[in-house]
Amino acid sequence: MLALRNSTSQFGLISIVLHWLIAFLTLGLFALGVWMVDLDYYSEWYQLAPWWHKGIGVTLLALSVMRWLWQLMNLRPLALASIPQWQQLIAHIVHVLMTILILFIGLTGYFMVTAKGHALSVFDWFSIPATVTGIANLEDIMGDLHALSAYILMALVGFHAVAALKHHFVNKDNTLLRMLGK
């Protein structure tokens, strides 16, 4: 049975669940964001798609912070001995960049939505008040940064996925299996 916490050789259930939840939400939010920017005013999804995007985005941000805190309180499984040091360094840099980008995308989304002083509603359960307003073109600047950062994140996610598949199918090591709980 898989332990909740990480060990020196294996990721625990909580780390695995957080990893895959964040991965699927990130991919889903990107797809939703790309799709919704082309909706016209008369589309039935014109209001609903951003409502989902904002709520899921705040959820993703909260899960990412939880994952970061969980990583601080947990062991990190040791790298496989067969993985060269330079690959371990690149993997670490890519993980850090993906985490920073998810946080940055969340913040730019928040500032974009609240730029005109309106609170950010999260699934109509609660609202996050605007904190920075009155800056000319803030909504447009944050929107551009939000989109650019999302595309950069997707490039890193693609690199990360290809590297994991390379380890599994070419190197035939346990890199991917450890994040699948095996």
Short mmCIF file of C-alpha atoms in Angstrom, two decimals:
data_model
loop_
_atom_site.label_atom_id
_atom_site.label_comp_id
_atom_site.label_asym_id
_atom_site.label_seq_id
_atom_site.Cartn_x
_atom_site.Cartn_y
_atom_site.Cartn_z
CA MET A 1 0.00 0.00 0.00
CA LEU A 2 1.25 3.46 -0.92
CA ALA A 3 2.20 5.65 2.04
CA LEU A 4 0.78 9.16 2.34
CA ARG A 5 4.21 10.73 2.78
CA ASN A 6 7.26 10.52 0.53
CA SER A 7 10.18 8.25 1.29
CA THR A 8 13.73 8.45 -0.01
CA SER A 9 12.79 6.07 -2.84
CA GLN A 10 9.11 6.80 -3.55
CA PHE A 11 6.63 9.65 -3.81
CA GLY A 12 3.76 9.38 -1.36
CA LEU A 13 0.07 9.41 -2.25
CA ILE A 14 -0.42 13.08 -1.36
CA SER A 15 2.47 14.21 -3.59
CA ILE A 16 1.23 12.05 -6.45
CA VAL A 17 -2.38 13.25 -6.19
CA LEU A 18 -1.31 16.90 -5.98
CA HIS A 19 1.03 16.46 -8.97
CA TRP A 20 -1.64 14.96 -11.23
CA LEU A 21 -4.43 17.31 -10.09
CA ILE A 22 -2.22 20.30 -10.81
CA ALA A 23 -1.16 18.80 -14.15
CA PHE A 24 -4.72 18.17 -15.36
CA LEU A 25 -6.04 21.49 -14.08
CA THR A 26 -3.14 23.33 -15.74
CA LEU A 27 -3.75 21.66 -19.10
CA GLY A 28 -7.51 22.15 -18.81
CA LEU A 29 -7.19 25.82 -17.88
CA PHE A 30 -4.85 26.44 -20.79
CA ALA A 31 -7.26 24.79 -23.23
CA LEU A 32 -10.21 26.68 -21.74
CA GLY A 33 -8.32 29.96 -21.89
CA VAL A 34 -7.30 29.52 -25.53
CA TRP A 35 -10.86 28.54 -26.45
CA MET A 36 -12.69 31.25 -24.52
CA VAL A 37 -10.77 34.24 -25.88
CA ASP A 38 -12.39 33.65 -29.27
CA LEU A 39 -15.96 33.55 -27.94
CA ASP A 40 -18.20 36.33 -29.14
CA TYR A 41 -20.67 38.27 -27.03
CA TYR A 42 -23.61 36.20 -28.27
CA SER A 43 -22.10 32.84 -27.36
CA GLU A 44 -23.85 31.07 -24.48
CA TRP A 45 -20.35 30.45 -23.05
CA TYR A 46 -19.28 34.13 -23.12
CA GLN A 47 -20.01 34.56 -19.39
CA LEU A 48 -19.76 30.93 -18.26
CA ALA A 49 -16.29 30.07 -19.62
CA PRO A 50 -14.53 32.92 -17.75
CA TRP A 51 -16.53 32.01 -14.61
CA TRP A 52 -15.11 28.47 -14.77
CA HIS A 53 -11.63 29.70 -15.75
CA LYS A 54 -11.41 32.05 -12.75
CA GLY A 55 -12.76 29.53 -10.24
CA ILE A 56 -10.55 26.70 -11.45
CA GLY A 57 -7.60 29.11 -11.65
CA VAL A 58 -7.94 30.06 -7.97
CA THR A 59 -8.31 26.35 -7.12
CA LEU A 60 -5.12 25.58 -9.08
CA LEU A 61 -3.30 28.39 -7.31
CA ALA A 62 -4.40 27.06 -3.89
CA LEU A 63 -3.36 23.50 -4.80
CA SER A 64 0.02 24.75 -6.03
CA VAL A 65 0.66 26.54 -2.75
CA MET A 66 -0.43 23.40 -0.88
CA ARG A 67 1.94 21.31 -2.99
CA TRP A 68 4.80 23.71 -2.36
CA LEU A 69 4.16 23.62 1.41
CA TRP A 70 3.83 19.82 1.30
CA GLN A 71 7.20 19.59 -0.47
CA LEU A 72 8.79 21.74 2.23
CA MET A 73 7.50 19.39 4.95
CA ASN A 74 8.40 16.15 3.17
CA LEU A 75 11.37 14.15 2.08
CA ARG A 76 12.20 14.35 -1.59
CA PRO A 77 12.85 10.93 -3.12
CA LEU A 78 16.46 10.57 -4.12
CA ALA A 79 17.21 10.78 -7.82
CA LEU A 80 17.79 7.49 -9.56
CA ALA A 81 21.50 6.67 -9.69
CA SER A 82 21.29 6.17 -13.47
CA ILE A 83 20.30 9.80 -14.10
CA PRO A 84 23.28 12.08 -14.83
CA GLN A 85 23.78 15.11 -12.60
CA TRP A 86 23.14 17.57 -15.46
CA GLN A 87 19.73 15.98 -16.14
CA GLN A 88 18.85 16.21 -12.46
CA LEU A 89 19.77 19.92 -12.53
CA ILE A 90 17.65 20.57 -15.64
CA ALA A 91 14.71 18.68 -14.11
CA HIS A 92 15.01 20.77 -10.94
CA ILE A 93 15.13 24.03 -12.92
CA VAL A 94 12.11 23.03 -15.02
CA HIS A 95 10.11 22.10 -11.89
CA VAL A 96 10.97 25.40 -10.21
CA LEU A 97 10.09 27.38 -13.34
CA MET A 98 6.76 25.57 -13.73
CA THR A 99 5.87 26.30 -10.10
CA ILE A 100 6.85 29.97 -10.42
CA LEU A 101 4.91 30.30 -13.67
CA ILE A 102 1.75 28.78 -12.20
CA LEU A 103 1.96 31.27 -9.33
CA PHE A 104 2.73 34.15 -11.70
CA ILE A 105 -0.11 33.22 -14.06
CA GLY A 106 -2.49 33.11 -11.10
CA LEU A 107 -1.36 36.55 -9.91
CA THR A 108 -1.57 38.13 -13.36
CA GLY A 109 -5.03 36.63 -13.78
CA TYR A 110 -6.09 38.12 -10.45
CA PHE A 111 -4.71 41.57 -11.33
CA MET A 112 -6.30 41.41 -14.78
CA VAL A 113 -9.75 40.58 -13.37
CA THR A 114 -9.57 43.09 -10.51
CA ALA A 115 -7.85 45.95 -12.38
CA LYS A 116 -11.03 48.02 -12.53
CA GLY A 117 -11.82 47.53 -8.84
CA HIS A 118 -14.18 44.54 -9.12
CA ALA A 119 -13.59 41.57 -6.81
CA LEU A 120 -12.71 38.16 -8.22
CA SER A 121 -15.62 35.80 -7.61
CA VAL A 122 -14.68 32.17 -7.04
CA PHE A 123 -17.56 29.88 -8.10
CA ASP A 124 -19.92 32.40 -6.44
CA TRP A 125 -18.78 30.93 -3.09
CA PHE A 126 -16.57 33.84 -2.07
CA SER A 127 -14.84 36.85 -3.59
CA ILE A 128 -11.27 38.05 -3.45
CA PRO A 129 -11.26 41.85 -3.26
CA ALA A 130 -9.32 44.06 -5.66
CA THR A 131 -6.08 45.40 -4.18
CA VAL A 132 -4.37 47.25 -7.03
CA THR A 133 -6.52 49.55 -9.13
CA GLY A 134 -6.25 52.85 -10.96
CA ILE A 135 -3.18 51.94 -13.03
CA ALA A 136 -3.61 52.78 -16.71
CA ASN A 137 -3.83 49.71 -18.95
CA LEU A 138 -3.28 47.33 -16.01
CA GLU A 139 -5.90 44.92 -17.36
CA ASP A 140 -4.22 44.78 -20.79
CA ILE A 141 -0.68 44.48 -19.40
CA MET A 142 -1.68 41.68 -17.03
CA GLY A 143 -3.67 39.97 -19.80
CA ASP A 144 -0.62 39.97 -22.09
CA LEU A 145 1.64 38.65 -19.29
CA HIS A 146 -0.99 36.05 -18.35
CA ALA A 147 -1.19 34.69 -21.90
CA LEU A 148 2.57 34.81 -22.58
CA SER A 149 3.34 33.05 -19.30
CA ALA A 150 0.73 30.38 -20.04
CA TYR A 151 2.35 29.60 -23.40
CA ILE A 152 5.80 29.43 -21.78
CA LEU A 153 4.38 27.12 -19.11
CA MET A 154 2.91 24.85 -21.79
CA ALA A 155 6.31 24.63 -23.48
CA LEU A 156 7.87 23.58 -20.17
CA VAL A 157 5.03 21.11 -19.50
CA GLY A 158 5.64 19.61 -22.93
CA PHE A 159 9.37 19.34 -22.25
CA HIS A 160 8.63 17.77 -18.84
CA ALA A 161 6.23 15.21 -20.36
CA VAL A 162 8.62 14.29 -23.17
CA ALA A 163 11.46 13.85 -20.66
CA ALA A 164 9.29 11.59 -18.48
CA LEU A 165 8.30 9.49 -21.51
CA LYS A 166 11.93 9.33 -22.65
CA HIS A 167 12.94 8.00 -19.23
CA HIS A 168 10.16 5.43 -19.37
CA PHE A 169 10.46 4.17 -22.95
CA VAL A 170 14.10 4.87 -23.90
CA ASN A 171 16.00 4.69 -20.61
CA LYS A 172 13.52 2.16 -19.17
CA ASP A 173 13.98 3.55 -15.67
CA ASN A 174 11.45 4.19 -12.91
CA THR A 175 11.22 7.98 -13.20
CA LEU A 176 7.64 8.01 -14.51
CA LEU A 177 6.54 4.99 -12.50
CA ARG A 178 7.47 6.72 -9.24
CA MET A 179 4.96 9.50 -10.03
CA LEU A 180 2.36 6.85 -10.83
CA GLY A 181 2.79 5.25 -7.42
CA LYS A 182 4.60 2.12 -8.61
#
